[in-house]
Coordinates of C-alpha atoms in Angstrom, one line a residue:
X1 CA 0.0 0.0 0.0
X2 CA 1.3 3.4 -0.9
X3 CA 1.6 6.0 1.9
X4 CA -0.9 8.2 0.0
X5 CA -3.5 5.3 -0.1
X6 CA -2.8 4.5 3.6
X7 CA -3.4 8.2 4.6
X8 CA -6.6 8.4 2.5
X9 CA -8.1 5.3 4.2
X10 CA -7.0 6.4 7.6
X11 CA -8.4 9.9 7.1
X12 CA -11.7 8.6 5.8
X13 CA -12.1 6.3 8.8
X14 CA -11.1 9.1 11.2
X15 CA -13.7 11.4 9.8
X16 CA -16.4 8.8 10.1
X17 CA -15.4 8.1 13.7
X18 CA -15.6 11.9 14.5
X19 CA -19.2 12.0 13.3
X20 CA -20.2 8.9 15.3
X21 CA -22.9 9.4 18.0
X22 CA -21.8 9.0 21.6
X23 CA -22.3 5.4 22.7
X24 CA -22.6 4.1 19.1
X25 CA -21.5 0.5 19.7
X26 CA -23.1 -1.3 16.8
X27 CA -21.4 -2.2 13.5
X28 CA -22.3 0.6 11.0
X29 CA -24.4 -0.7 8.1
X30 CA -23.2 1.9 5.6
X31 CA -19.5 2.5 6.2
X32 CA -17.9 3.9 3.1
X33 CA -14.4 2.6 3.6
X34 CA -15.9 -0.9 3.7
X35 CA -17.1 -1.2 0.1
X36 CA -19.3 -4.3 0.6
X37 CA -21.3 -2.5 3.3
X38 CA -22.3 0.2 0.8
X39 CA -23.3 -2.3 -1.8
X40 CA -25.1 -4.9 0.4
X41 CA -26.5 -3.2 3.5
X42 CA -30.3 -3.2 3.9
X43 CA -31.9 0.0 2.5
X44 CA -35.6 -0.8 3.3
X45 CA -37.5 -1.5 6.5
X46 CA -37.6 -5.1 7.5
X47 CA -40.8 -7.1 6.7
X48 CA -42.8 -8.9 9.4
X49 CA -43.0 -12.6 8.7
X50 CA -44.5 -15.6 10.4
X51 CA -41.6 -17.1 12.4
X52 CA -43.1 -20.6 12.0
X53 CA -43.0 -20.3 8.2
X54 CA -39.4 -19.2 8.4
X55 CA -38.5 -22.1 10.5
X56 CA -39.9 -24.5 7.9
X57 CA -37.4 -23.2 5.4
X58 CA -34.4 -22.7 7.8
X59 CA -31.4 -25.0 8.0
X60 CA -31.3 -27.9 10.4
X61 CA -28.7 -29.6 12.5
X62 CA -28.8 -32.8 10.4
X63 CA -29.3 -36.4 11.3
X64 CA -26.9 -36.5 14.3
X65 CA -26.1 -34.5 17.4
X66 CA -23.0 -32.2 17.6
X67 CA -20.1 -34.5 18.3
X68 CA -17.3 -33.2 20.7
X69 CA -14.7 -34.0 18.1
X70 CA -16.2 -31.3 15.8
X71 CA -14.6 -28.7 18.2
X72 CA -11.1 -29.8 17.2
X73 CA -10.2 -28.4 13.8
X74 CA -6.7 -30.0 14.0
X75 CA -8.0 -33.5 13.7
X76 CA -7.5 -35.0 10.3
X77 CA -7.1 -38.7 9.4
X78 CA -4.1 -38.2 7.2
X79 CA -2.0 -35.7 9.2
X80 CA -1.8 -32.5 11.3
X81 CA -2.3 -29.0 10.0
X82 CA 0.6 -26.6 9.7
X83 CA 0.6 -23.5 11.9
X84 CA 0.5 -22.4 15.5
X85 CA -1.8 -24.8 17.4
X86 CA -4.0 -22.9 19.8
X87 CA -7.0 -23.3 22.1
X88 CA -9.8 -20.6 22.0
X89 CA -12.3 -20.7 24.8
X90 CA -14.7 -18.5 26.6
X91 CA -18.2 -18.1 27.9
X92 CA -21.4 -17.0 26.2
X93 CA -23.3 -14.7 28.5
X94 CA -26.5 -12.6 28.5
X95 CA -26.8 -9.0 29.5
X96 CA -26.9 -9.8 33.2
X97 CA -23.8 -12.0 33.0
X98 CA -25.7 -15.3 33.2
X99 CA -24.4 -18.2 31.2
X100 CA -26.2 -19.1 28.0
X101 CA -26.4 -22.9 28.1
X102 CA -26.7 -25.3 25.1
X103 CA -25.8 -22.5 22.6
X104 CA -24.7 -23.7 19.2
X105 CA -21.4 -22.0 18.4
X106 CA -19.9 -22.4 15.0
X107 CA -16.5 -21.1 13.7
X108 CA -14.8 -20.8 10.4
X109 CA -11.4 -19.4 9.4
X110 CA -8.5 -19.2 7.0
X111 CA -5.6 -21.5 7.4
X112 CA -2.1 -20.4 8.7
X113 CA -1.3 -19.1 5.3
X114 CA -4.4 -16.9 5.2
X115 CA -6.5 -19.0 2.8
X116 CA -9.9 -20.5 3.1
X117 CA -11.1 -23.9 1.7
X118 CA -13.5 -22.2 -0.7
X119 CA -13.5 -22.1 -4.5
X120 CA -13.8 -18.3 -4.5
X121 CA -10.6 -17.9 -2.5
X122 CA -7.9 -18.1 -5.2
X123 CA -5.2 -15.8 -3.9
X124 CA -1.7 -17.4 -4.2
X125 CA -1.3 -18.8 -0.7
X126 CA -1.1 -22.6 -0.1
X127 CA -4.0 -24.7 0.9
X128 CA -3.4 -27.1 3.8
X129 CA -4.7 -30.6 2.9
X130 CA -5.0 -31.3 6.6
X131 CA -7.1 -28.3 7.6
X132 CA -10.7 -27.7 6.6
X133 CA -11.2 -24.6 8.8
X134 CA -14.6 -25.1 10.3
X135 CA -15.9 -26.4 13.6
X136 CA -18.8 -26.3 16.0
X137 CA -19.8 -27.1 19.6
X138 CA -22.5 -26.5 22.2
X139 CA -21.9 -24.4 25.3
X140 CA -21.9 -26.3 28.6
X141 CA -23.9 -25.5 31.8
X142 CA -21.5 -22.6 32.5
X143 CA -21.9 -21.2 29.0
X144 CA -18.4 -22.3 28.1
X145 CA -17.3 -23.2 24.5
X146 CA -13.8 -24.5 23.6
X147 CA -12.1 -25.0 20.2
X148 CA -8.7 -26.4 19.2
X149 CA -7.4 -24.9 16.0
X150 CA -4.5 -23.2 14.3
X151 CA -3.9 -19.4 14.3
X152 CA -5.2 -18.0 10.9
X153 CA -3.0 -15.8 8.8
X154 CA -4.0 -12.4 7.3
X155 CA -5.2 -12.4 3.7
X156 CA -5.8 -9.9 0.9
X157 CA -9.5 -8.9 0.3
X158 CA -9.5 -6.4 -2.6
X159 CA -11.5 -3.7 -0.7
X160 CA -8.8 -1.1 -1.7
X161 CA -5.3 -1.0 -2.9
X162 CA -3.1 -3.5 -0.9
X163 CA -5.9 -4.3 1.4
X164 CA -5.3 -7.1 4.0
X165 CA -7.6 -8.4 6.7
X166 CA -6.2 -8.8 10.2
X167 CA -6.1 -12.4 11.4
X168 CA -9.5 -13.4 12.7
X169 CA -12.0 -16.2 13.4
X170 CA -15.6 -16.0 12.4
X171 CA -18.2 -16.9 15.0
X172 CA -21.8 -17.8 14.5
X173 CA -24.2 -18.3 17.5
X174 CA -27.7 -19.7 17.3
X175 CA -30.3 -19.2 19.9
X176 CA -33.3 -21.4 20.6
X177 CA -34.3 -21.3 16.9
X178 CA -32.5 -20.7 13.6
X179 CA -34.1 -17.2 13.2
X180 CA -32.0 -16.2 16.2
X181 CA -28.5 -16.1 14.7
X182 CA -25.6 -13.7 15.5
X183 CA -22.4 -13.5 13.5
X184 CA -19.2 -11.8 14.6
X185 CA -15.4 -12.0 14.4
X186 CA -12.7 -12.6 17.0
X187 CA -9.3 -10.9 16.5
X188 CA -5.9 -11.3 18.1
X189 CA -4.1 -8.8 20.3
X190 CA -1.6 -6.4 18.8
X191 CA -2.4 -6.9 15.2
X192 CA -0.8 -4.0 13.1
X193 CA -3.6 -4.2 10.5
X194 CA -6.3 -3.0 12.9
X195 CA -6.0 0.8 11.9
X196 CA -6.3 -0.1 8.2
X197 CA -9.1 -2.6 8.3
X198 CA -12.5 -1.0 7.5
X199 CA -14.5 -4.0 8.9
X200 CA -12.9 -3.7 12.3
X201 CA -13.1 0.1 12.1
X202 CA -16.8 0.1 11.1
X203 CA -17.5 -0.1 14.8
X204 CA -16.8 3.5 15.7
X205 CA -16.7 3.1 19.5
X206 CA -13.1 2.2 20.6
X207 CA -14.3 0.4 23.7
X208 CA -16.7 -1.7 21.7
X209 CA -14.0 -2.6 19.2
X210 CA -11.8 -3.8 22.0
X211 CA -14.4 -6.4 22.9
X212 CA -13.7 -8.2 19.6
X213 CA -10.1 -8.8 20.6
X214 CA -9.2 -12.1 22.4
X215 CA -6.8 -12.1 25.4
X216 CA -3.8 -14.4 25.5
X217 CA -4.2 -16.6 28.6
X218 CA -1.2 -18.6 29.8
X219 CA -3.4 -20.7 32.1
X220 CA -5.1 -22.1 28.9
X221 CA -1.8 -22.6 27.1
X222 CA -0.5 -26.2 27.3
X223 CA 3.1 -27.1 27.7
X224 CA 4.7 -28.0 24.3
X225 CA 1.2 -28.4 22.7
X226 CA -0.9 -25.2 22.2
X227 CA -1.1 -21.5 23.1
X228 CA -4.4 -20.3 24.7
X229 CA -6.8 -17.4 24.1
X230 CA -9.8 -16.4 26.0
X231 CA -12.8 -14.6 24.5
X232 CA -16.2 -14.1 26.1
X233 CA -19.3 -13.3 24.0
X234 CA -22.0 -11.1 25.6
X235 CA -25.2 -11.3 23.5
X236 CA -27.0 -8.2 24.6
X237 CA -26.8 -5.1 26.8
X238 CA -24.4 -2.2 27.1
X239 CA -21.4 -4.6 27.2
X240 CA -22.6 -6.7 24.3
X241 CA -20.1 -8.1 21.8
X242 CA -20.4 -6.2 18.4
X243 CA -22.1 -8.3 15.8
X244 CA -21.8 -8.2 12.0
X245 CA -24.7 -7.2 9.9
X246 CA -25.5 -8.7 6.5
X247 CA -22.1 -7.9 5.0
X248 CA -19.1 -10.2 5.4
X249 CA -15.3 -10.3 4.6

């Protein structure tokens, strides 16, 4: 990225942050530096529909329950994935700090080289034949989830010249029914790409943005096996975790 381009993006983000309303903690739907939000954000009022009808057309779990091994993305019958093995764990809480039990938590991510197992991801980074990049689990009685995976790499995303996404993991959480779905992203501490990432910066409140960043936890780290990160998700309230809207990157 040229210094001129970098200054232009930084200046545009700074200007939009200046115009933010006090306490604006939600992800902005129409955030000009994030091109997809301009093209894809809702422009009309939502329609009221019968939730029972929606449920009939919604996805389902499948024929079997969620197996505990689905929470370990490093398991592969033919070998281990390449990269920094890590454990990501935390609690899913409501606005009052109470655990949300039995919550379906799904994650998906790029591999250590910053590439997804997806036909639309064709940038010249290697695919890892031993890493599929997706997992799921159910929260326990204390609202805890836990995944074993590898740390994802940053990747280019063509939003602007020399645009790179910070390393992140996508999270999807389902409530009691499939119409209750929240999607967000978890980031890693100290990433130098934060100031230049319009998706991260589309949350204009600094305190709210920090709630998207996991904390390294040495108590979760396992000797000669995996590093550990802790990230709690608060579903509602003034300390809620910022959630994505209908755009994605």
